Amino acid sequence: MNLPHPILEARGLTKRYGDGCPTCFDHTGAAHGRNRCPDCGTVWACRDVDLTIHPQEVLGVVGESGSGKSTVLKMLHYDLEADGGDMRVRAEGVEDSNLFDLTSFRKRQLRNAVMGIVYQHPHLGLRMNVSSGGNIAERLLMAGWRNVGDMRNRASELLERTEVPVERMDEAPRNFSGGMQQRVQIAKALSNRPALLLLDEVTTGLDVSVQARVLDLIRRLQEELHVATLVVSHDLGVIRMLTTRCMVMKNGQVVESGLTDQILEDPQHAYTQLLVSSALV
Amino acid sequence: MKLAEWTERQTGETRRAVYSFAFIDEGAKREIRRKTLKAVAIPGYQVPFGSREMPVARGWGTGGIQLTLSLIGPDDILKIIDQGSDDSVNAVNIRKFVRSVTDVETTTETAAATLIQTRHRIPEEPMRDGQILVFQVPIPEPLRDVEPSEAETRRMHAEADYSRMWLHLYEDIVKYKEITIGSRYPLMVNDRHLMDPSPIPRWDCPKLHQSETLYLFGAGREKRIYAIPPWTEVEPLGFEDHPFRVENFEGKTCRFCGADNAFLDEMKDEETGETVYSCSDTAYCLKVLNEKGADS
């Protein structure tokens, strides 16, 4: 198969808390079942992770709590500073160099121009005291929009798409239910047509019926917009529903990766087997 | 009086051994001048300075006073304004103080002054090259209302990240159909720094744009100096469909001088109870009156 160039290519993503020591790698990682070095106390939140996402593709990252999957996503979004690694994004106006080396000014510009993120907790992605329309407008303002009417049109269009009642556009998300807040967050993430969408445990914390609706929404938006997406979740159901390809992480390392169906039907690594057999459904 | 003459006098009868010319010591003056030069070099950027103790409490114009004292020379002609008035307590006391430590000539006429210190107004009469207008600033940080953390506002200035202020304006329009900021209207200076013009009314903001005069801003309590040098681009924030606009005094005139093109104060007539207007800039009002008197 002749794949197009990946839209996101990250190599050797590393994040550690502590100074590290020469024997760190002899004691940590999936093979040792821990990510904290017993000699020096350094925690390797994520170590040498490679990932690529192709245009229109949805890549999943699955793993238990503390496996480093959210760390990976946060480094890609510049929420956490990477201690090592190389990130490249192929999109209009993006330089062809390691995007971790940019100035903080440029990083912020880039993040606003090419990425959209939806966090597990809506209060991380939204300003709870600012109207929902304002939340969406903030990203447009960052991108240089200076016409209130245009921004309101764009915001109502997005809220309609994400099934938030448009008449509540001038209300703060503080007044909304969890599911609705999550949908506003999705609308905000999509506001300036990102090349890359990052979803961090989007349905965790919602009750199952709302989960199903949010997942439906994401799937539908995926079909309509074809935006390349990274889905981080501990929930195999979410991974199965949204992604075509996925990676399994444990103790900061990738232990298995491949087509989602294949991994879920025929897990190779002992940890993946455990994960699949522990799933409730 | 030349500085040399003045120094000469110090050895004579009027000796004032305890204070140097213009009250603050020469080292401090140099520091303030240095910071002022930096502020002029980076229009709109807030330069920290070592705000000295003044004989008035911080928050009563000490930033402006320190700028004035570090700039003033024996040949300067000084004017002090408080909310447009030369005669209010703050203006009178600062004028007396500066005169007592410098012996400079003072005036109420805008055109005659070389150095003007002001609180919350810019004179109506256009200022020209060679004059300096010093503002007293209570809150130098334009982003303070949208972001309480100083570390964060500094980052925002460094990265020219002003989306929070724009969002604030957007929310205003959503709630009230217009931008409701009356004074301290945020201005973009030289296309780079967002700046707080001190609590001048919106009416005065356009005067800062491409002006002949040097504008200096001093915040004594917050220890910041910033500047708008002559011929600088100064643009009030506004949206394409909700542009910046100044106060509307259509159909209203000053009850003393009849001016219809000046910033007016609104008040109730004590006897009749009706609403009346008068010029906020009293020196301007007087000038118009005098000219009228000369005509008739």
PDB file of C-alpha atoms in Angstrom, chain B:
ATOM      1  CA  MET B   1      17.094  80.621  35.680  1.00  0.00           C
ATOM      2  CA  LYS B   2      20.062  78.541  34.555  1.00  0.00           C
ATOM      3  CA  LEU B   3      21.072  75.581  36.641  1.00  0.00           C
ATOM      4  CA  ALA B   4      24.447  77.235  37.317  1.00  0.00           C
ATOM      5  CA  GLU B   5      22.731  80.340  38.618  1.00  0.00           C
ATOM      6  CA  TRP B   6      20.524  78.288  40.786  1.00  0.00           C
ATOM      7  CA  THR B   7      23.432  76.369  42.211  1.00  0.00           C
ATOM      8  CA  GLU B   8      25.101  79.701  42.793  1.00  0.00           C
ATOM      9  CA  ARG B   9      22.131  80.824  44.792  1.00  0.00           C
ATOM     10  CA  GLN B  10      22.352  77.769  46.950  1.00  0.00           C
ATOM     11  CA  THR B  11      25.515  79.103  48.493  1.00  0.00           C
ATOM     12  CA  GLY B  12      23.825  82.420  49.200  1.00  0.00           C
ATOM     13  CA  GLU B  13      21.048  83.398  51.523  1.00  0.00           C
ATOM     14  CA  THR B  14      18.387  81.118  50.040  1.00  0.00           C
ATOM     15  CA  ARG B  15      20.558  78.112  50.646  1.00  0.00           C
ATOM     16  CA  ARG B  16      18.651  74.871  50.656  1.00  0.00           C
ATOM     17  CA  ALA B  17      21.354  72.510  51.769  1.00  0.00           C
ATOM     18  CA  VAL B  18      19.106  69.578  52.576  1.00  0.00           C
ATOM     19  CA  TYR B  19      17.695  68.959  49.094  1.00  0.00           C
ATOM     20  CA  SER B  20      19.216  68.940  45.647  1.00  0.00           C
ATOM     21  CA  PHE B  21      17.540  70.702  42.758  1.00  0.00           C
ATOM     22  CA  ALA B  22      14.131  69.111  42.104  1.00  0.00           C
ATOM     23  CA  PHE B  23      14.128  67.226  45.398  1.00  0.00           C
ATOM     24  CA  ILE B  24      15.381  63.795  44.322  1.00  0.00           C
ATOM     25  CA  ASP B  25      19.093  63.086  44.330  1.00  0.00           C
ATOM     26  CA  GLU B  26      21.075  63.101  41.121  1.00  0.00           C
ATOM     27  CA  GLY B  27      21.700  59.346  41.128  1.00  0.00           C
ATOM     28  CA  ALA B  28      17.997  58.634  41.310  1.00  0.00           C
ATOM     29  CA  LYS B  29      17.272  61.166  38.579  1.00  0.00           C
ATOM     30  CA  ARG B  30      19.783  59.458  36.333  1.00  0.00           C
ATOM     31  CA  GLU B  31      18.180  56.109  36.936  1.00  0.00           C
ATOM     32  CA  ILE B  32      14.736  57.473  36.110  1.00  0.00           C
ATOM     33  CA  ARG B  33      16.059  59.182  32.956  1.00  0.00           C
ATOM     34  CA  ARG B  34      17.753  55.962  31.894  1.00  0.00           C
ATOM     35  CA  LYS B  35      14.509  54.016  32.330  1.00  0.00           C
ATOM     36  CA  THR B  36      12.657  56.768  30.502  1.00  0.00           C
ATOM     37  CA  LEU B  37      15.020  56.458  27.548  1.00  0.00           C
ATOM     38  CA  LYS B  38      14.446  52.738  27.494  1.00  0.00           C
ATOM     39  CA  ALA B  39      10.696  53.295  27.603  1.00  0.00           C
ATOM     40  CA  VAL B  40      10.946  55.683  24.658  1.00  0.00           C
ATOM     41  CA  ALA B  41      13.019  53.146  22.757  1.00  0.00           C
ATOM     42  CA  ILE B  42      10.340  50.453  23.189  1.00  0.00           C
ATOM     43  CA  PRO B  43       7.007  52.265  22.822  1.00  0.00           C
ATOM     44  CA  GLY B  44       4.339  50.873  25.131  1.00  0.00           C
ATOM     45  CA  TYR B  45       6.677  48.543  27.041  1.00  0.00           C
ATOM     46  CA  GLN B  46       6.540  48.876  30.818  1.00  0.00           C
ATOM     47  CA  VAL B  47      10.026  49.486  32.186  1.00  0.00           C
ATOM     48  CA  PRO B  48      10.456  48.697  35.899  1.00  0.00           C
ATOM     49  CA  PHE B  49      12.138  51.463  37.900  1.00  0.00           C
ATOM     50  CA  GLY B  50      13.101  52.039  41.507  1.00  0.00           C
ATOM     51  CA  SER B  51      10.219  54.189  42.623  1.00  0.00           C
ATOM     52  CA  ARG B  52      11.460  56.537  45.399  1.00  0.00           C
ATOM     53  CA  GLU B  53       9.663  57.702  48.470  1.00  0.00           C
ATOM     54  CA  MET B  54       8.026  61.030  47.761  1.00  0.00           C
ATOM     55  CA  PRO B  55       6.546  63.495  50.243  1.00  0.00           C
ATOM     56  CA  VAL B  56       3.082  62.191  49.242  1.00  0.00           C
ATOM     57  CA  ALA B  57       1.755  58.677  49.569  1.00  0.00           C
ATOM     58  CA  ARG B  58       2.118  56.229  46.696  1.00  0.00           C
ATOM     59  CA  GLY B  59      -1.015  56.296  44.602  1.00  0.00           C
ATOM     60  CA  TRP B  60      -1.202  60.090  44.715  1.00  0.00           C
ATOM     61  CA  GLY B  61       0.778  60.749  41.583  1.00  0.00           C
ATOM     62  CA  THR B  62       4.253  59.752  42.723  1.00  0.00           C
ATOM     63  CA  GLY B  63       5.084  58.133  39.369  1.00  0.00           C
ATOM     64  CA  GLY B  64       4.261  61.332  37.531  1.00  0.00           C
ATOM     65  CA  ILE B  65       6.051  63.456  40.130  1.00  0.00           C
ATOM     66  CA  GLN B  66       9.245  61.446  39.817  1.00  0.00           C
ATOM     67  CA  LEU B  67       9.187  61.738  36.022  1.00  0.00           C
ATOM     68  CA  THR B  68       8.552  65.464  36.271  1.00  0.00           C
ATOM     69  CA  LEU B  69      11.332  65.992  38.820  1.00  0.00           C
ATOM     70  CA  SER B  70      13.856  63.976  36.840  1.00  0.00           C
ATOM     71  CA  LEU B  71      13.058  65.887  33.623  1.00  0.00           C
ATOM     72  CA  ILE B  72      12.570  69.433  34.848  1.00  0.00           C
ATOM     73  CA  GLY B  73      15.221  72.080  34.341  1.00  0.00           C
ATOM     74  CA  PRO B  74      15.338  75.646  35.648  1.00  0.00           C
ATOM     75  CA  ASP B  75      14.048  76.989  32.300  1.00  0.00           C
ATOM     76  CA  ASP B  76      10.974  74.809  32.139  1.00  0.00           C
ATOM     77  CA  ILE B  77       7.486  76.192  32.425  1.00  0.00           C
ATOM     78  CA  LEU B  78       5.304  73.799  34.320  1.00  0.00           C
ATOM     79  CA  LYS B  79       1.583  73.057  34.200  1.00  0.00           C
ATOM     80  CA  ILE B  80      -0.169  70.533  36.437  1.00  0.00           C
ATOM     81  CA  ILE B  81      -3.630  69.188  35.676  1.00  0.00           C
ATOM     82  CA  ASP B  82      -5.935  67.007  37.752  1.00  0.00           C
ATOM     83  CA  GLN B  83      -8.883  65.636  35.773  1.00  0.00           C
ATOM     84  CA  GLY B  84      -8.654  68.602  33.438  1.00  0.00           C
ATOM     85  CA  SER B  85      -8.549  71.156  36.220  1.00  0.00           C
ATOM     86  CA  ASP B  86      -5.595  73.306  37.275  1.00  0.00           C
ATOM     87  CA  ASP B  87      -7.231  74.188  40.555  1.00  0.00           C
ATOM     88  CA  SER B  88      -8.097  70.942  42.270  1.00  0.00           C
ATOM     89  CA  VAL B  89      -6.267  69.961  45.450  1.00  0.00           C
ATOM     90  CA  ASN B  90      -3.969  67.384  43.851  1.00  0.00           C
ATOM     91  CA  ALA B  91      -2.897  69.764  41.085  1.00  0.00           C
ATOM     92  CA  VAL B  92      -2.385  72.741  43.396  1.00  0.00           C
ATOM     93  CA  ASN B  93      -0.290  70.786  45.865  1.00  0.00           C
ATOM     94  CA  ILE B  94       1.918  69.102  43.295  1.00  0.00           C
ATOM     95  CA  ARG B  95       2.451  72.462  41.590  1.00  0.00           C
ATOM     96  CA  LYS B  96       3.413  74.102  44.878  1.00  0.00           C
ATOM     97  CA  PHE B  97       5.738  71.254  45.738  1.00  0.00           C
ATOM     98  CA  VAL B  98       7.576  71.250  42.426  1.00  0.00           C
ATOM     99  CA  ARG B  99       7.871  75.028  42.524  1.00  0.00           C
ATOM    100  CA  SER B 100       9.275  74.984  46.023  1.00  0.00           C
ATOM    101  CA  VAL B 101      12.047  72.561  45.061  1.00  0.00           C
ATOM    102  CA  THR B 102      12.888  74.057  41.652  1.00  0.00           C
ATOM    103  CA  ASP B 103      11.710  77.680  41.530  1.00  0.00           C
ATOM    104  CA  VAL B 104      10.451  77.101  37.982  1.00  0.00           C
ATOM    105  CA  GLU B 105       7.750  79.221  36.445  1.00  0.00           C
ATOM    106  CA  THR B 106       4.283  77.673  36.402  1.00  0.00           C
ATOM    107  CA  THR B 107       1.330  78.321  34.140  1.00  0.00           C
ATOM    108  CA  THR B 108      -2.201  77.153  33.468  1.00  0.00           C
ATOM    109  CA  GLU B 109      -1.953  77.762  29.729  1.00  0.00           C
ATOM    110  CA  THR B 110      -1.358  74.583  27.768  1.00  0.00           C
ATOM    111  CA  ALA B 111       0.467  76.327  24.931  1.00  0.00           C
ATOM    112  CA  ALA B 112       2.814  78.182  27.283  1.00  0.00           C
ATOM    113  CA  ALA B 113       3.971  75.095  29.194  1.00  0.00           C
ATOM    114  CA  THR B 114       7.022  73.047  28.271  1.00  0.00           C
ATOM    115  CA  LEU B 115       6.264  70.301  30.746  1.00  0.00           C
ATOM    116  CA  ILE B 116       2.782  69.219  31.777  1.00  0.00           C
ATOM    117  CA  GLN B 117       1.941  66.666  34.418  1.00  0.00           C
ATOM    118  CA  THR B 118      -1.579  65.334  34.215  1.00  0.00           C
ATOM    119  CA  ARG B 119      -3.990  63.095  35.993  1.00  0.00           C
ATOM    120  CA  HIS B 120      -6.644  61.404  33.837  1.00  0.00           C
ATOM    121  CA  ARG B 121      -6.890  63.930  30.992  1.00  0.00           C
ATOM    122  CA  ILE B 122      -5.035  65.172  27.935  1.00  0.00           C
ATOM    123  CA  PRO B 123      -5.454  68.921  27.301  1.00  0.00           C
ATOM    124  CA  GLU B 124      -8.002  69.817  24.627  1.00  0.00           C
ATOM    125  CA  GLU B 125      -5.620  72.246  23.003  1.00  0.00           C
ATOM    126  CA  PRO B 126      -3.337  70.302  20.652  1.00  0.00           C
ATOM    127  CA  MET B 127       0.138  69.800  22.066  1.00  0.00           C
ATOM    128  CA  ARG B 128       3.174  70.363  19.945  1.00  0.00           C
ATOM    129  CA  ASP B 129       6.753  69.344  19.389  1.00  0.00           C
ATOM    130  CA  GLY B 130       9.001  70.294  22.295  1.00  0.00           C
ATOM    131  CA  GLN B 131       6.369  69.770  24.965  1.00  0.00           C
ATOM    132  CA  ILE B 132       6.231  66.723  27.220  1.00  0.00           C
ATOM    133  CA  LEU B 133       3.085  65.338  28.821  1.00  0.00           C
ATOM    134  CA  VAL B 134       3.612  63.250  31.966  1.00  0.00           C
ATOM    135  CA  PHE B 135       0.751  60.975  33.081  1.00  0.00           C
ATOM    136  CA  GLN B 136       0.070  59.726  36.582  1.00  0.00           C
ATOM    137  CA  VAL B 137      -0.793  56.043  36.249  1.00  0.00           C
ATOM    138  CA  PRO B 138      -2.586  53.969  38.900  1.00  0.00           C
ATOM    139  CA  ILE B 139      -2.544  50.600  37.077  1.00  0.00           C
ATOM    140  CA  PRO B 140       0.049  50.307  34.316  1.00  0.00           C
ATOM    141  CA  GLU B 141      -0.905  46.766  33.330  1.00  0.00           C
ATOM    142  CA  PRO B 142      -3.643  46.761  30.670  1.00  0.00           C
ATOM    143  CA  LEU B 143      -4.172  43.019  31.119  1.00  0.00           C
ATOM    144  CA  ARG B 144      -4.653  43.176  34.887  1.00  0.00           C
ATOM    145  CA  ASP B 145      -8.442  42.983  34.664  1.00  0.00           C
ATOM    146  CA  VAL B 146      -8.310  39.808  32.605  1.00  0.00           C
ATOM    147  CA  GLU B 147      -5.284  38.184  34.253  1.00  0.00           C
ATOM    148  CA  PRO B 148      -4.337  38.690  37.907  1.00  0.00           C
ATOM    149  CA  SER B 149      -0.902  37.028  37.712  1.00  0.00           C
ATOM    150  CA  GLU B 150       2.032  39.326  36.937  1.00  0.00           C
ATOM    151  CA  ALA B 151       4.146  36.410  35.683  1.00  0.00           C
ATOM    152  CA  GLU B 152       1.399  35.473  33.269  1.00  0.00           C
ATOM    153  CA  THR B 153       0.813  39.021  31.984  1.00  0.00           C
ATOM    154  CA  ARG B 154       4.542  39.392  31.364  1.00  0.00           C
ATOM    155  CA  ARG B 155       4.480  36.187  29.333  1.00  0.00           C
ATOM    156  CA  MET B 156       1.486  37.499  27.424  1.00  0.00           C
ATOM    157  CA  HIS B 157       3.326  40.735  26.574  1.00  0.00           C
ATOM    158  CA  ALA B 158       6.461  38.831  25.604  1.00  0.00           C
ATOM    159  CA  GLU B 159       4.516  36.663  23.197  1.00  0.00           C
ATOM    160  CA  ALA B 160       2.143  39.447  22.108  1.00  0.00           C
ATOM    161  CA  ASP B 161      -0.649  37.145  23.244  1.00  0.00           C
ATOM    162  CA  TYR B 162      -3.524  39.559  23.652  1.00  0.00           C
ATOM    163  CA  SER B 163      -6.380  37.189  22.874  1.00  0.00           C
ATOM    164  CA  ARG B 164      -7.641  37.425  26.458  1.00  0.00           C
ATOM    165  CA  MET B 165      -8.208  41.155  26.120  1.00  0.00           C
ATOM    166  CA  TRP B 166      -9.884  40.663  22.764  1.00  0.00           C
ATOM    167  CA  LEU B 167     -12.068  37.988  24.346  1.00  0.00           C
ATOM    168  CA  HIS B 168     -12.978  40.444  27.092  1.00  0.00           C
ATOM    169  CA  LEU B 169     -14.129  42.937  24.449  1.00  0.00           C
ATOM    170  CA  TYR B 170     -16.032  40.196  22.605  1.00  0.00           C
ATOM    171  CA  GLU B 171     -17.861  39.224  25.789  1.00  0.00           C
ATOM    172  CA  ASP B 172     -18.723  42.876  26.381  1.00  0.00           C
ATOM    173  CA  ILE B 173     -20.311  43.087  22.952  1.00  0.00           C
ATOM    174  CA  VAL B 174     -22.219  39.844  23.496  1.00  0.00           C
ATOM    175  CA  LYS B 175     -23.557  41.075  26.836  1.00  0.00           C
ATOM    176  CA  TYR B 176     -24.105  44.778  26.223  1.00  0.00           C
ATOM    177  CA  LYS B 177     -23.982  45.132  22.412  1.00  0.00           C
ATOM    178  CA  GLU B 178     -20.976  47.422  22.732  1.00  0.00           C
ATOM    179  CA  ILE B 179     -17.593  47.780  24.386  1.00  0.00           C
ATOM    180  CA  THR B 180     -18.254  49.184  27.841  1.00  0.00           C
ATOM    181  CA  ILE B 181     -14.740  50.264  28.861  1.00  0.00           C
ATOM    182  CA  GLY B 182     -15.013  53.957  29.708  1.00  0.00           C
ATOM    183  CA  SER B 183     -11.531  54.899  30.767  1.00  0.00           C
ATOM    184  CA  ARG B 184      -8.241  52.963  30.681  1.00  0.00           C
ATOM    185  CA  TYR B 185      -9.154  51.868  27.161  1.00  0.00           C
ATOM    186  CA  PRO B 186      -6.598  49.303  25.902  1.00  0.00           C
ATOM    187  CA  LEU B 187      -4.403  50.625  23.098  1.00  0.00           C
ATOM    188  CA  MET B 188      -2.071  48.819  20.737  1.00  0.00           C
ATOM    189  CA  VAL B 189       1.166  50.790  20.538  1.00  0.00           C
ATOM    190  CA  ASN B 190       3.483  50.561  17.564  1.00  0.00           C
ATOM    191  CA  ASP B 191       1.678  47.363  16.508  1.00  0.00           C
ATOM    192  CA  ARG B 192       3.381  45.467  19.298  1.00  0.00           C
ATOM    193  CA  HIS B 193       2.580  46.275  22.931  1.00  0.00           C
ATOM    194  CA  LEU B 194      -0.828  46.555  24.506  1.00  0.00           C
ATOM    195  CA  MET B 195      -0.814  49.640  26.719  1.00  0.00           C
ATOM    196  CA  ASP B 196      -2.926  51.177  29.439  1.00  0.00           C
ATOM    197  CA  PRO B 197      -3.259  54.914  28.769  1.00  0.00           C
ATOM    198  CA  SER B 198      -4.072  55.621  32.461  1.00  0.00           C
ATOM    199  CA  PRO B 199      -7.705  56.489  33.229  1.00  0.00           C
ATOM    200  CA  ILE B 200      -8.113  59.092  30.505  1.00  0.00           C
ATOM    201  CA  PRO B 201     -11.539  59.035  28.824  1.00  0.00           C
ATOM    202  CA  ARG B 202     -11.880  57.370  25.435  1.00  0.00           C
ATOM    203  CA  TRP B 203     -12.178  60.912  24.084  1.00  0.00           C
ATOM    204  CA  ASP B 204      -8.451  61.461  24.641  1.00  0.00           C
ATOM    205  CA  CYS B 205      -7.163  58.203  23.117  1.00  0.00           C
ATOM    206  CA  PRO B 206      -6.996  59.413  19.493  1.00  0.00           C
ATOM    207  CA  LYS B 207      -4.718  62.271  20.635  1.00  0.00           C
ATOM    208  CA  LEU B 208      -2.015  59.714  21.419  1.00  0.00           C
ATOM    209  CA  HIS B 209      -1.813  58.568  17.809  1.00  0.00           C
ATOM    210  CA  GLN B 210       0.888  60.091  15.581  1.00  0.00           C
ATOM    211  CA  SER B 211       1.301  62.974  17.974  1.00  0.00           C
ATOM    212  CA  GLU B 212       3.950  65.683  17.883  1.00  0.00           C
ATOM    213  CA  THR B 213       4.454  65.407  21.622  1.00  0.00           C
ATOM    214  CA  LEU B 214       6.312  62.968  23.810  1.00  0.00           C
ATOM    215  CA  TYR B 215       4.002  61.173  26.241  1.00  0.00           C
ATOM    216  CA  LEU B 216       5.498  59.638  29.380  1.00  0.00           C
ATOM    217  CA  PHE B 217       3.643  57.457  31.876  1.00  0.00           C
ATOM    218  CA  GLY B 218       4.763  56.948  35.458  1.00  0.00           C
ATOM    219  CA  ALA B 219       3.262  54.517  37.954  1.00  0.00           C
ATOM    220  CA  GLY B 220       4.881  55.159  41.334  1.00  0.00           C
ATOM    221  CA  ARG B 221       3.106  52.501  43.331  1.00  0.00           C
ATOM    222  CA  GLU B 222       3.528  49.858  40.619  1.00  0.00           C
ATOM    223  CA  LYS B 223       7.073  51.051  39.822  1.00  0.00           C
ATOM    224  CA  ARG B 224       6.709  51.241  36.051  1.00  0.00           C
ATOM    225  CA  ILE B 225       7.596  53.814  33.390  1.00  0.00           C
ATOM    226  CA  TYR B 226       6.392  53.637  29.807  1.00  0.00           C
ATOM    227  CA  ALA B 227       6.175  55.997  26.875  1.00  0.00           C
ATOM    228  CA  ILE B 228       4.640  56.916  23.569  1.00  0.00           C
ATOM    229  CA  PRO B 229       7.277  58.800  21.580  1.00  0.00           C
ATOM    230  CA  PRO B 230       6.182  61.343  18.953  1.00  0.00           C
ATOM    231  CA  TRP B 231       4.848  59.947  15.668  1.00  0.00           C
ATOM    232  CA  THR B 232       3.997  56.512  17.054  1.00  0.00           C
ATOM    233  CA  GLU B 233       1.139  54.360  15.790  1.00  0.00           C
ATOM    234  CA  VAL B 234      -1.425  54.077  18.580  1.00  0.00           C
ATOM    235  CA  GLU B 235      -4.561  52.119  17.863  1.00  0.00           C
ATOM    236  CA  PRO B 236      -7.429  51.531  20.278  1.00  0.00           C
ATOM    237  CA  LEU B 237      -8.635  47.913  20.118  1.00  0.00           C
ATOM    238  CA  GLY B 238     -11.839  47.461  18.182  1.00  0.00           C
ATOM    239  CA  PHE B 239     -13.643  45.043  15.885  1.00  0.00           C
ATOM    240  CA  GLU B 240     -14.440  45.580  12.221  1.00  0.00           C
ATOM    241  CA  ASP B 241     -18.157  45.566  13.002  1.00  0.00           C
ATOM    242  CA  HIS B 242     -17.827  47.186  16.452  1.00  0.00           C
ATOM    243  CA  PRO B 243     -15.121  49.823  16.036  1.00  0.00           C
ATOM    244  CA  PHE B 244     -13.681  51.971  18.800  1.00  0.00           C
ATOM    245  CA  ARG B 245     -15.680  55.111  19.370  1.00  0.00           C
ATOM    246  CA  VAL B 246     -15.301  58.127  21.638  1.00  0.00           C
ATOM    247  CA  GLU B 247     -17.912  59.590  23.975  1.00  0.00           C
ATOM    248  CA  ASN B 248     -20.812  61.213  22.213  1.00  0.00           C
ATOM    249  CA  PHE B 249     -21.625  64.794  23.221  1.00  0.00           C
ATOM    250  CA  GLU B 250     -23.885  65.536  20.314  1.00  0.00           C
ATOM    251  CA  GLY B 251     -26.213  68.424  21.035  1.00  0.00           C
ATOM    252  CA  LYS B 252     -24.446  69.243  24.298  1.00  0.00           C
ATOM    253  CA  THR B 253     -22.326  72.309  24.895  1.00  0.00           C
ATOM    254  CA  CYS B 254     -20.338  73.779  27.756  1.00  0.00           C
ATOM    255  CA  ARG B 255     -22.548  76.030  29.826  1.00  0.00           C
ATOM    256  CA  PHE B 256     -19.711  78.504  30.361  1.00  0.00           C
ATOM    257  CA  CYS B 257     -17.884  78.799  27.083  1.00  0.00           C
ATOM    258  CA  GLY B 258     -20.334  77.116  24.736  1.00  0.00           C
ATOM    259  CA  ALA B 259     -17.715  74.695  23.364  1.00  0.00           C
ATOM    260  CA  ASP B 260     -19.226  71.783  21.437  1.00  0.00           C
ATOM    261  CA  ASN B 261     -15.986  69.998  20.609  1.00  0.00           C
ATOM    262  CA  ALA B 262     -14.539  69.350  24.068  1.00  0.00           C
ATOM    263  CA  PHE B 263     -14.871  66.583  26.633  1.00  0.00           C
ATOM    264  CA  LEU B 264     -17.724  67.638  28.921  1.00  0.00           C
ATOM    265  CA  ASP B 265     -18.414  66.897  32.575  1.00  0.00           C
ATOM    266  CA  GLU B 266     -22.031  66.215  33.411  1.00  0.00           C
ATOM    267  CA  MET B 267     -23.511  67.679  36.586  1.00  0.00           C
ATOM    268  CA  LYS B 268     -26.778  68.683  38.176  1.00  0.00           C
ATOM    269  CA  ASP B 269     -27.516  72.369  38.616  1.00  0.00           C
ATOM    270  CA  GLU B 270     -27.958  72.757  42.347  1.00  0.00           C
ATOM    271  CA  GLU B 271     -30.844  75.196  42.099  1.00  0.00           C
ATOM    272  CA  THR B 272     -32.864  74.108  39.111  1.00  0.00           C
ATOM    273  CA  GLY B 273     -31.913  70.410  39.270  1.00  0.00           C
ATOM    274  CA  GLU B 274     -31.429  70.211  35.510  1.00  0.00           C
ATOM    275  CA  THR B 275     -28.498  68.421  33.910  1.00  0.00           C
ATOM    276  CA  VAL B 276     -25.796  70.783  32.719  1.00  0.00           C
ATOM    277  CA  TYR B 277     -22.429  70.303  31.061  1.00  0.00           C
ATOM    278  CA  SER B 278     -19.137  72.085  31.288  1.00  0.00           C
ATOM    279  CA  CYS B 279     -15.658  71.624  29.862  1.00  0.00           C
ATOM    280  CA  SER B 280     -13.550  69.169  31.811  1.00  0.00           C
ATOM    281  CA  ASP B 281     -10.426  71.069  30.703  1.00  0.00           C
ATOM    282  CA  THR B 282     -10.826  74.319  32.660  1.00  0.00           C
ATOM    283  CA  ALA B 283      -7.837  76.043  31.043  1.00  0.00           C
ATOM    284  CA  TYR B 284      -9.338  75.383  27.617  1.00  0.00           C
ATOM    285  CA  CYS B 285     -12.717  76.700  28.778  1.00  0.00           C
ATOM    286  CA  LEU B 286     -11.108  79.885  30.024  1.00  0.00           C
ATOM    287  CA  LYS B 287      -9.195  80.329  26.802  1.00  0.00           C
ATOM    288  CA  VAL B 288     -12.347  80.007  24.697  1.00  0.00           C
ATOM    289  CA  LEU B 289     -14.109  82.476  26.991  1.00  0.00           C
ATOM    290  CA  ASN B 290     -11.255  84.975  26.727  1.00  0.00           C
ATOM    291  CA  GLU B 291     -11.171  84.701  22.967  1.00  0.00           C
ATOM    292  CA  LYS B 292     -14.906  85.299  22.875  1.00  0.00           C
ATOM    293  CA  GLY B 293     -14.515  88.284  25.166  1.00  0.00           C
ATOM    294  CA  ALA B 294     -11.819  89.690  22.907  1.00  0.00           C
ATOM    295  CA  ASP B 295     -14.041  89.250  19.865  1.00  0.00           C
ATOM    296  CA  SER B 296     -17.092  90.999  21.256  1.00  0.00           C
TER     297      SER B 296
END
